[in-house]
Amino acid sequence: MKRVAASEYDLLTIARAIVGQVPVDLVEPLLRQSRQQPSRCGPTSLELVKQTLSRGVVLQLARRGGAFRDRYLIAGEAVEGRVWQRYSELPLHFSTRSMRLLRWLTFDPVGEKTRSLGRNRPTLGDQILLYLTADLLERAGLGRVIGQQSGFEQPLVWLGFADWLYGETPPKIRAGDFRPLLEQPAILECLQPDFSRRWLEMERTKRHFREPAQLTQFGQSQEAVLSAYLDAIDGEGRRDLAFFLMDATSRLFDVEPDQRHWVGGLDPHTSLQARSQARRAAGAMVSAINRLAVWHREHQATRFFDDEYPAAQLLLSQWENLGELRLARARELVRQLESLATAVEA
């Protein structure tokens, strides 16, 4: 049996919780406590951390979507199978940023102190670990920390946790920021179910916003993230990676929309202008569906002998999950929100 110091054992326990090997309730006390930080970790604990991350992160990706038998585009062709059948390998490297992240979680009381995670560009492994850490913090009731600790503002985390990262100004995120993820698209494919669940949850929390300014900031951040992401996947010929958006919208509009579920919680005593801006911003995710509808018309027009025909058929099958009825309901919601905003301004 390998032996490590007590502080190293706590760090390993948190690492295992991040990758789903330890229940959240067992590590919540560790996340909230403060303890003396050793100058360095021993070689045994470092090797165990490396094993935990390299194996655990891949297993998490499989559990969150990679183990499903799905179809995605590879080199313009629809390829069916589980992620390990579609890709021969998923190379992941964890830099010193990941170790700094684990040391911050272990030795500083989370939510009371922030720590620099380093200036080096995060690897894909670092980004996935940040994403899984954000998920752990939210489930531990510490979601607010995601927006307080610098370093979480990465494209992958923005895709899953825009509700915790938004601020006074929209994020300066560009299509090019998603390029590293699109070079290893298996990650985005595995997380499609996660993204769908998270964006559905984000929409359902909007009814609880009281301050119009906060809802406006949230919606503008959603718009910035989705705009950059859709630009990125369109440019790389990977429109299939917008499936999570169609899936979340489909679930959201199983019934007729009611604008009160988006803006019903706004304080009526705030200014009319502020509430008008908030109403428009509240429909950010739903408005993005209009861009997917334009793509859908392009796919319908693709002919059998066109090179894009196999890809178009896959994308048309994805659209069936949304359908024209739910699209009409989504557009009706946007109409309600904008008509209310127009009425307020008038």
GROMACS .gro file of C-alpha atoms in nm:
model
  346
    1MET     CA    1   0.000   0.000   0.000
    2LYS     CA    2   0.131   0.341  -0.096
    3ARG     CA    3   0.155   0.596   0.186
    4VAL     CA    4   0.102   0.972   0.161
    5ALA     CA    5   0.084   1.258   0.411
    6ALA     CA    6  -0.254   1.357   0.557
    7SER     CA    7  -0.264   1.680   0.354
    8GLU     CA    8  -0.182   1.487   0.037
    9TYR     CA    9  -0.458   1.239   0.117
   10ASP     CA   10  -0.707   1.529   0.132
   11LEU     CA   11  -0.585   1.656  -0.205
   12LEU     CA   12  -0.626   1.310  -0.355
   13THR     CA   13  -0.974   1.281  -0.205
   14ILE     CA   14  -1.081   1.608  -0.370
   15ALA     CA   15  -0.929   1.498  -0.702
   16ARG     CA   16  -1.127   1.174  -0.680
   17ALA     CA   17  -1.445   1.365  -0.601
   18ILE     CA   18  -1.396   1.582  -0.909
   19VAL     CA   19  -1.385   1.273  -1.130
   20GLY     CA   20  -1.682   1.112  -0.955
   21GLN     CA   21  -1.502   0.854  -0.740
   22VAL     CA   22  -1.600   1.011  -0.405
   23PRO     CA   23  -1.946   1.150  -0.308
   24VAL     CA   24  -1.979   1.528  -0.290
   25ASP     CA   25  -2.096   1.532   0.072
   26LEU     CA   26  -1.772   1.369   0.185
   27VAL     CA   27  -1.553   1.644   0.039
   28GLU     CA   28  -1.769   1.949   0.114
   29PRO     CA   29  -1.609   1.991   0.462
   30LEU     CA   30  -1.263   1.967   0.302
   31LEU     CA   31  -1.353   2.240   0.054
   32ARG     CA   32  -1.462   2.478   0.329
   33GLN     CA   33  -1.167   2.427   0.565
   34SER     CA   34  -0.824   2.587   0.571
   35ARG     CA   35  -0.504   2.402   0.647
   36GLN     CA   36  -0.130   2.461   0.627
   37GLN     CA   37   0.005   2.406   0.280
   38PRO     CA   38   0.322   2.200   0.237
   39SER     CA   39   0.591   2.346   0.014
   40ARG     CA   40   0.548   2.060  -0.231
   41CYS     CA   41   0.380   1.725  -0.278
   42GLY     CA   42   0.580   1.405  -0.264
   43PRO     CA   43   0.645   1.187  -0.569
   44THR     CA   44   0.403   0.917  -0.452
   45SER     CA   45   0.110   1.157  -0.421
   46LEU     CA   46   0.197   1.323  -0.753
   47GLU     CA   47   0.191   0.987  -0.927
   48LEU     CA   48  -0.145   0.903  -0.767
   49VAL     CA   49  -0.288   1.240  -0.874
   50LYS     CA   50  -0.168   1.178  -1.229
   51GLN     CA   51  -0.333   0.834  -1.235
   52THR     CA   52  -0.655   0.969  -1.084
   53LEU     CA   53  -0.689   1.248  -1.340
   54SER     CA   54  -0.580   1.057  -1.650
   55ARG     CA   55  -0.817   0.768  -1.582
   56GLY     CA   56  -1.096   0.948  -1.401
   57VAL     CA   57  -1.145   1.231  -1.651
   58VAL     CA   58  -1.176   0.988  -1.942
   59LEU     CA   59  -1.425   0.781  -1.743
   60GLN     CA   60  -1.628   1.093  -1.665
   61LEU     CA   61  -1.644   1.185  -2.033
   62ALA     CA   62  -1.767   0.835  -2.109
   63ARG     CA   63  -2.034   0.848  -1.838
   64ARG     CA   64  -2.157   1.192  -1.940
   65GLY     CA   65  -2.213   1.099  -2.302
   66GLY     CA   66  -1.923   0.913  -2.457
   67ALA     CA   67  -2.068   0.571  -2.374
   68PHE     CA   68  -2.388   0.646  -2.567
   69ARG     CA   69  -2.417   0.504  -2.916
   70ASP     CA   70  -2.453   0.830  -3.110
   71ARG     CA   71  -2.386   0.964  -3.457
   72TYR     CA   72  -2.155   1.257  -3.521
   73LEU     CA   73  -1.976   1.404  -3.819
   74ILE     CA   74  -1.618   1.296  -3.887
   75ALA     CA   75  -1.459   1.432  -4.205
   76GLY     CA   76  -1.805   1.517  -4.339
   77GLU     CA   77  -1.946   1.167  -4.287
   78ALA     CA   78  -2.193   1.051  -4.022
   79VAL     CA   79  -2.015   0.797  -3.800
   80GLU     CA   80  -2.211   0.594  -3.545
   81GLY     CA   81  -2.077   0.439  -3.228
   82ARG     CA   82  -1.951   0.508  -2.879
   83VAL     CA   83  -1.674   0.763  -2.843
   84TRP     CA   84  -1.399   0.499  -2.828
   85GLN     CA   85  -1.535   0.350  -3.150
   86ARG     CA   86  -1.534   0.686  -3.327
   87TYR     CA   87  -1.187   0.787  -3.207
   88SER     CA   88  -0.882   0.568  -3.154
   89GLU     CA   89  -0.751   0.780  -2.868
   90LEU     CA   90  -0.818   1.093  -2.666
   91PRO     CA   91  -0.480   1.240  -2.567
   92LEU     CA   92  -0.508   1.457  -2.256
   93HIS     CA   93  -0.230   1.644  -2.080
   94PHE     CA   94  -0.260   1.818  -1.743
   95SER     CA   95  -0.028   2.112  -1.680
   96THR     CA   96   0.079   2.280  -1.358
   97ARG     CA   97  -0.251   2.473  -1.370
   98SER     CA   98  -0.437   2.158  -1.272
   99MET     CA   99  -0.210   2.100  -0.974
  100ARG     CA  100  -0.251   2.462  -0.864
  101LEU     CA  101  -0.628   2.416  -0.890
  102LEU     CA  102  -0.618   2.109  -0.664
  103ARG     CA  103  -0.392   2.283  -0.411
  104TRP     CA  104  -0.627   2.582  -0.397
  105LEU     CA  105  -0.927   2.353  -0.338
  106THR     CA  106  -0.739   2.163  -0.066
  107PHE     CA  107  -0.554   2.427   0.131
  108ASP     CA  108  -0.765   2.745   0.101
  109PRO     CA  109  -1.123   2.773   0.228
  110VAL     CA  110  -1.313   2.782  -0.100
  111GLY     CA  111  -1.509   3.104  -0.137
  112GLU     CA  112  -1.291   3.302   0.103
  113LYS     CA  113  -0.963   3.321  -0.086
  114THR     CA  114  -0.866   3.322  -0.452
  115ARG     CA  115  -0.545   3.193  -0.601
  116SER     CA  116  -0.368   3.240  -0.933
  117LEU     CA  117  -0.382   2.924  -1.140
  118GLY     CA  118  -0.095   3.040  -1.358
  119ARG     CA  119  -0.051   3.239  -1.678
  120ASN     CA  120   0.025   2.949  -1.908
  121ARG     CA  121  -0.239   2.856  -2.163
  122PRO     CA  122  -0.461   2.579  -2.022
  123THR     CA  123  -0.442   2.245  -2.197
  124LEU     CA  124  -0.755   2.053  -2.295
  125GLY     CA  125  -0.700   1.837  -1.988
  126ASP     CA  126  -0.688   2.152  -1.772
  127GLN     CA  127  -1.012   2.277  -1.929
  128ILE     CA  128  -1.195   1.951  -1.865
  129LEU     CA  129  -1.073   1.946  -1.505
  130LEU     CA  130  -1.197   2.305  -1.459
  131TYR     CA  131  -1.533   2.203  -1.605
  132LEU     CA  132  -1.565   1.903  -1.371
  133THR     CA  133  -1.453   2.118  -1.078
  134ALA     CA  134  -1.724   2.374  -1.157
  135ASP     CA  135  -1.975   2.090  -1.158
  136LEU     CA  136  -1.849   1.967  -0.819
  137LEU     CA  137  -1.863   2.317  -0.668
  138GLU     CA  138  -2.220   2.369  -0.787
  139ARG     CA  139  -2.334   2.036  -0.643
  140ALA     CA  140  -2.160   2.126  -0.315
  141GLY     CA  141  -2.360   2.451  -0.293
  142LEU     CA  142  -2.054   2.659  -0.384
  143GLY     CA  143  -2.147   2.759  -0.738
  144ARG     CA  144  -2.085   3.129  -0.665
  145VAL     CA  145  -1.714   3.048  -0.633
  146ILE     CA  146  -1.695   2.968  -1.005
  147GLY     CA  147  -1.732   3.337  -1.083
  148GLN     CA  148  -1.508   3.453  -0.799
  149GLN     CA  149  -1.198   3.245  -0.867
  150SER     CA  150  -0.995   3.358  -1.166
  151GLY     CA  151  -0.909   3.089  -1.416
  152PHE     CA  152  -1.254   2.942  -1.469
  153GLU     CA  153  -1.321   3.177  -1.763
  154GLN     CA  154  -1.245   2.914  -2.024
  155PRO     CA  155  -1.460   2.829  -2.328
  156LEU     CA  156  -1.558   2.485  -2.200
  157VAL     CA  157  -1.664   2.622  -1.861
  158TRP     CA  158  -1.855   2.906  -2.028
  159LEU     CA  159  -2.052   2.649  -2.228
  160GLY     CA  160  -2.164   2.475  -1.913
  161PHE     CA  161  -2.173   2.741  -1.643
  162ALA     CA  162  -2.257   3.078  -1.795
  163ASP     CA  163  -2.503   3.131  -1.509
  164TRP     CA  164  -2.214   3.151  -1.260
  165LEU     CA  165  -1.959   3.334  -1.475
  166TYR     CA  166  -2.155   3.633  -1.608
  167GLY     CA  167  -2.063   3.982  -1.495
  168GLU     CA  168  -2.128   4.348  -1.568
  169THR     CA  169  -1.994   4.315  -1.923
  170PRO     CA  170  -2.038   4.025  -2.167
  171PRO     CA  171  -1.738   3.792  -2.199
  172LYS     CA  172  -1.485   3.876  -2.470
  173ILE     CA  173  -1.508   3.532  -2.621
  174ARG     CA  174  -1.442   3.466  -2.989
  175ALA     CA  175  -1.493   3.178  -3.227
  176GLY     CA  176  -1.118   3.115  -3.229
  177ASP     CA  177  -1.124   3.044  -2.856
  178PHE     CA  178  -1.310   2.721  -2.931
  179ARG     CA  179  -1.057   2.602  -3.192
  180PRO     CA  180  -0.853   2.382  -2.951
  181LEU     CA  181  -1.174   2.204  -2.848
  182LEU     CA  182  -1.272   2.151  -3.210
  183GLU     CA  183  -0.932   1.998  -3.279
  184GLN     CA  184  -1.031   1.727  -3.027
  185PRO     CA  185  -1.410   1.724  -3.086
  186ALA     CA  186  -1.466   1.407  -2.885
  187ILE     CA  187  -1.478   1.626  -2.573
  188LEU     CA  188  -1.764   1.839  -2.704
  189GLU     CA  189  -1.944   1.529  -2.829
  190CYS     CA  190  -1.922   1.360  -2.488
  191LEU     CA  191  -2.056   1.668  -2.310
  192GLN     CA  192  -2.359   1.733  -2.533
  193PRO     CA  193  -2.602   1.578  -2.276
  194ASP     CA  194  -2.437   1.784  -2.000
  195PHE     CA  195  -2.468   2.107  -2.198
  196SER     CA  196  -2.833   2.032  -2.273
  197ARG     CA  197  -2.912   1.977  -1.906
  198ARG     CA  198  -2.725   2.287  -1.795
  199TRP     CA  199  -2.882   2.523  -2.052
  200LEU     CA  200  -3.224   2.391  -1.965
  201GLU     CA  201  -3.153   2.463  -1.598
  202MET     CA  202  -3.029   2.812  -1.684
  203GLU     CA  203  -3.351   2.897  -1.863
  204ARG     CA  204  -3.561   2.771  -1.574
  205THR     CA  205  -3.377   2.988  -1.323
  206LYS     CA  206  -3.457   3.314  -1.503
  207ARG     CA  207  -3.797   3.341  -1.337
  208HIS     CA  208  -3.616   3.392  -1.005
  209PHE     CA  209  -3.427   3.706  -1.110
  210ARG     CA  210  -3.548   4.017  -0.927
  211GLU     CA  211  -3.300   4.275  -1.055
  212PRO     CA  212  -3.338   4.355  -1.428
  213ALA     CA  213  -2.970   4.446  -1.459
  214GLN     CA  214  -2.863   4.098  -1.350
  215LEU     CA  215  -3.095   3.926  -1.595
  216THR     CA  216  -2.969   4.157  -1.870
  217GLN     CA  217  -2.607   4.071  -1.789
  218PHE     CA  218  -2.688   3.700  -1.781
  219GLY     CA  219  -2.868   3.707  -2.114
  220GLN     CA  220  -2.597   3.912  -2.283
  221SER     CA  221  -2.335   3.663  -2.164
  222GLN     CA  222  -2.540   3.373  -2.300
  223GLU     CA  223  -2.570   3.552  -2.633
  224ALA     CA  224  -2.194   3.616  -2.653
  225VAL     CA  225  -2.106   3.254  -2.573
  226LEU     CA  226  -2.357   3.103  -2.815
  227SER     CA  227  -2.269   3.344  -3.094
  228ALA     CA  228  -1.897   3.262  -3.069
  229TYR     CA  229  -1.963   2.889  -3.036
  230LEU     CA  230  -2.201   2.870  -3.332
  231ASP     CA  231  -1.955   3.071  -3.543
  232ALA     CA  232  -1.681   2.826  -3.446
  233ILE     CA  233  -1.865   2.503  -3.521
  234ASP     CA  234  -2.006   2.644  -3.845
  235GLY     CA  235  -1.659   2.741  -3.960
  236GLU     CA  236  -1.527   2.392  -3.888
  237GLY     CA  237  -1.817   2.210  -4.053
  238ARG     CA  238  -1.939   2.073  -3.719
  239ARG     CA  239  -2.295   2.201  -3.697
  240ASP     CA  240  -2.387   1.870  -3.533
  241LEU     CA  241  -2.223   2.001  -3.215
  242ALA     CA  242  -2.519   2.235  -3.167
  243PHE     CA  243  -2.736   1.934  -3.083
  244PHE     CA  244  -2.746   2.027  -2.713
  245LEU     CA  245  -2.912   2.357  -2.802
  246MET     CA  246  -3.187   2.185  -3.000
  247ASP     CA  247  -3.233   1.924  -2.727
  248ALA     CA  248  -3.264   2.183  -2.448
  249THR     CA  249  -3.507   2.392  -2.654
  250SER     CA  250  -3.712   2.084  -2.737
  251ARG     CA  251  -3.757   2.003  -2.369
  252LEU     CA  252  -3.824   2.364  -2.282
  253PHE     CA  253  -4.110   2.396  -2.531
  254ASP     CA  254  -4.296   2.071  -2.476
  255VAL     CA  255  -4.579   2.304  -2.368
  256GLU     CA  256  -4.696   2.648  -2.476
  257PRO     CA  257  -4.454   2.919  -2.355
  258ASP     CA  258  -4.541   3.173  -2.090
  259GLN     CA  259  -4.317   3.478  -2.069
  260ARG     CA  260  -4.369   3.485  -1.692
  261HIS     CA  261  -4.144   3.180  -1.667
  262TRP     CA  262  -3.860   3.401  -1.794
  263VAL     CA  263  -3.932   3.749  -1.658
  264GLY     CA  264  -4.213   3.701  -1.406
  265GLY     CA  265  -3.982   3.758  -1.110
  266LEU     CA  266  -3.860   4.104  -1.212
  267ASP     CA  267  -3.917   4.375  -0.955
  268PRO     CA  268  -4.205   4.590  -1.091
  269HIS     CA  269  -4.071   4.892  -0.903
  270THR     CA  270  -3.753   4.908  -1.113
  271SER     CA  271  -3.732   5.138  -1.414
  272LEU     CA  272  -3.926   5.055  -1.730
  273GLN     CA  273  -3.612   5.084  -1.940
  274ALA     CA  274  -3.424   4.835  -1.722
  275ARG     CA  275  -3.708   4.583  -1.742
  276SER     CA  276  -3.730   4.631  -2.118
  277GLN     CA  277  -3.362   4.547  -2.161
  278ALA     CA  278  -3.398   4.247  -1.931
  279ARG     CA  279  -3.692   4.109  -2.131
  280ARG     CA  280  -3.495   4.121  -2.454
  281ALA     CA  281  -3.188   3.962  -2.295
  282ALA     CA  282  -3.395   3.687  -2.134
  283GLY     CA  283  -3.462   3.535  -2.475
  284ALA     CA  284  -3.095   3.500  -2.571
  285MET     CA  285  -3.083   3.120  -2.588
  286VAL     CA  286  -3.419   3.092  -2.761
  287SER     CA  287  -3.322   3.356  -3.017
  288ALA     CA  288  -3.015   3.149  -3.110
  289ILE     CA  289  -3.250   2.880  -3.239
  290ASN     CA  290  -3.335   3.109  -3.531
  291ARG     CA  291  -2.981   3.064  -3.658
  292LEU     CA  292  -3.021   2.687  -3.639
  293ALA     CA  293  -3.347   2.722  -3.831
  294VAL     CA  294  -3.156   2.895  -4.113
  295TRP     CA  295  -2.912   2.605  -4.116
  296HIS     CA  296  -3.205   2.364  -4.125
  297ARG     CA  297  -3.339   2.523  -4.443
  298GLU     CA  298  -2.995   2.489  -4.602
  299HIS     CA  299  -2.983   2.120  -4.509
  300GLN     CA  300  -3.330   2.064  -4.658
  301ALA     CA  301  -3.209   2.212  -4.986
  302THR     CA  302  -2.908   1.978  -5.008
  303ARG     CA  303  -2.946   1.739  -5.301
  304PHE     CA  304  -2.865   1.368  -5.309
  305PHE     CA  305  -2.560   1.413  -5.533
  306ASP     CA  306  -2.413   1.702  -5.331
  307ASP     CA  307  -2.097   1.631  -5.130
  308GLU     CA  308  -2.269   1.766  -4.819
  309TYR     CA  309  -2.563   1.524  -4.848
  310PRO     CA  310  -2.449   1.271  -4.577
  311ALA     CA  311  -2.386   1.553  -4.329
  312ALA     CA  312  -2.717   1.720  -4.417
  313GLN     CA  313  -2.907   1.397  -4.350
  314LEU     CA  314  -2.756   1.367  -4.002
  315LEU     CA  315  -2.834   1.731  -3.926
  316LEU     CA  316  -3.192   1.690  -4.048
  317SER     CA  317  -3.235   1.392  -3.816
  318GLN     CA  318  -3.108   1.602  -3.524
  319TRP     CA  319  -3.363   1.870  -3.608
  320GLU     CA  320  -3.648   1.618  -3.575
  321ASN     CA  321  -3.591   1.630  -3.199
  322LEU     CA  322  -3.699   1.995  -3.207
  323GLY     CA  323  -3.951   2.003  -3.491
  324GLU     CA  324  -4.158   2.285  -3.634
  325LEU     CA  325  -4.409   2.294  -3.347
  326ARG     CA  326  -4.148   2.360  -3.080
  327LEU     CA  327  -3.971   2.606  -3.308
  328ALA     CA  328  -4.298   2.797  -3.343
  329ARG     CA  329  -4.339   2.799  -2.965
  330ALA     CA  330  -3.985   2.929  -2.919
  331ARG     CA  331  -4.050   3.209  -3.165
  332GLU     CA  332  -4.375   3.290  -2.989
  333LEU     CA  333  -4.186   3.337  -2.664
  334VAL     CA  334  -3.941   3.575  -2.831
  335ARG     CA  335  -4.237   3.764  -2.975
  336GLN     CA  336  -4.396   3.791  -2.629
  337LEU     CA  337  -4.075   3.917  -2.470
  338GLU     CA  338  -4.007   4.170  -2.744
  339SER     CA  339  -4.365   4.292  -2.762
  340LEU     CA  340  -4.363   4.355  -2.388
  341ALA     CA  341  -4.034   4.538  -2.423
  342THR     CA  342  -4.173   4.748  -2.708
  343ALA     CA  343  -4.486   4.825  -2.509
  344VAL     CA  344  -4.276   4.933  -2.213
  345GLU     CA  345  -4.064   5.163  -2.428
  346ALA     CA  346  -4.373   5.313  -2.588
   0.00000   0.00000   0.00000
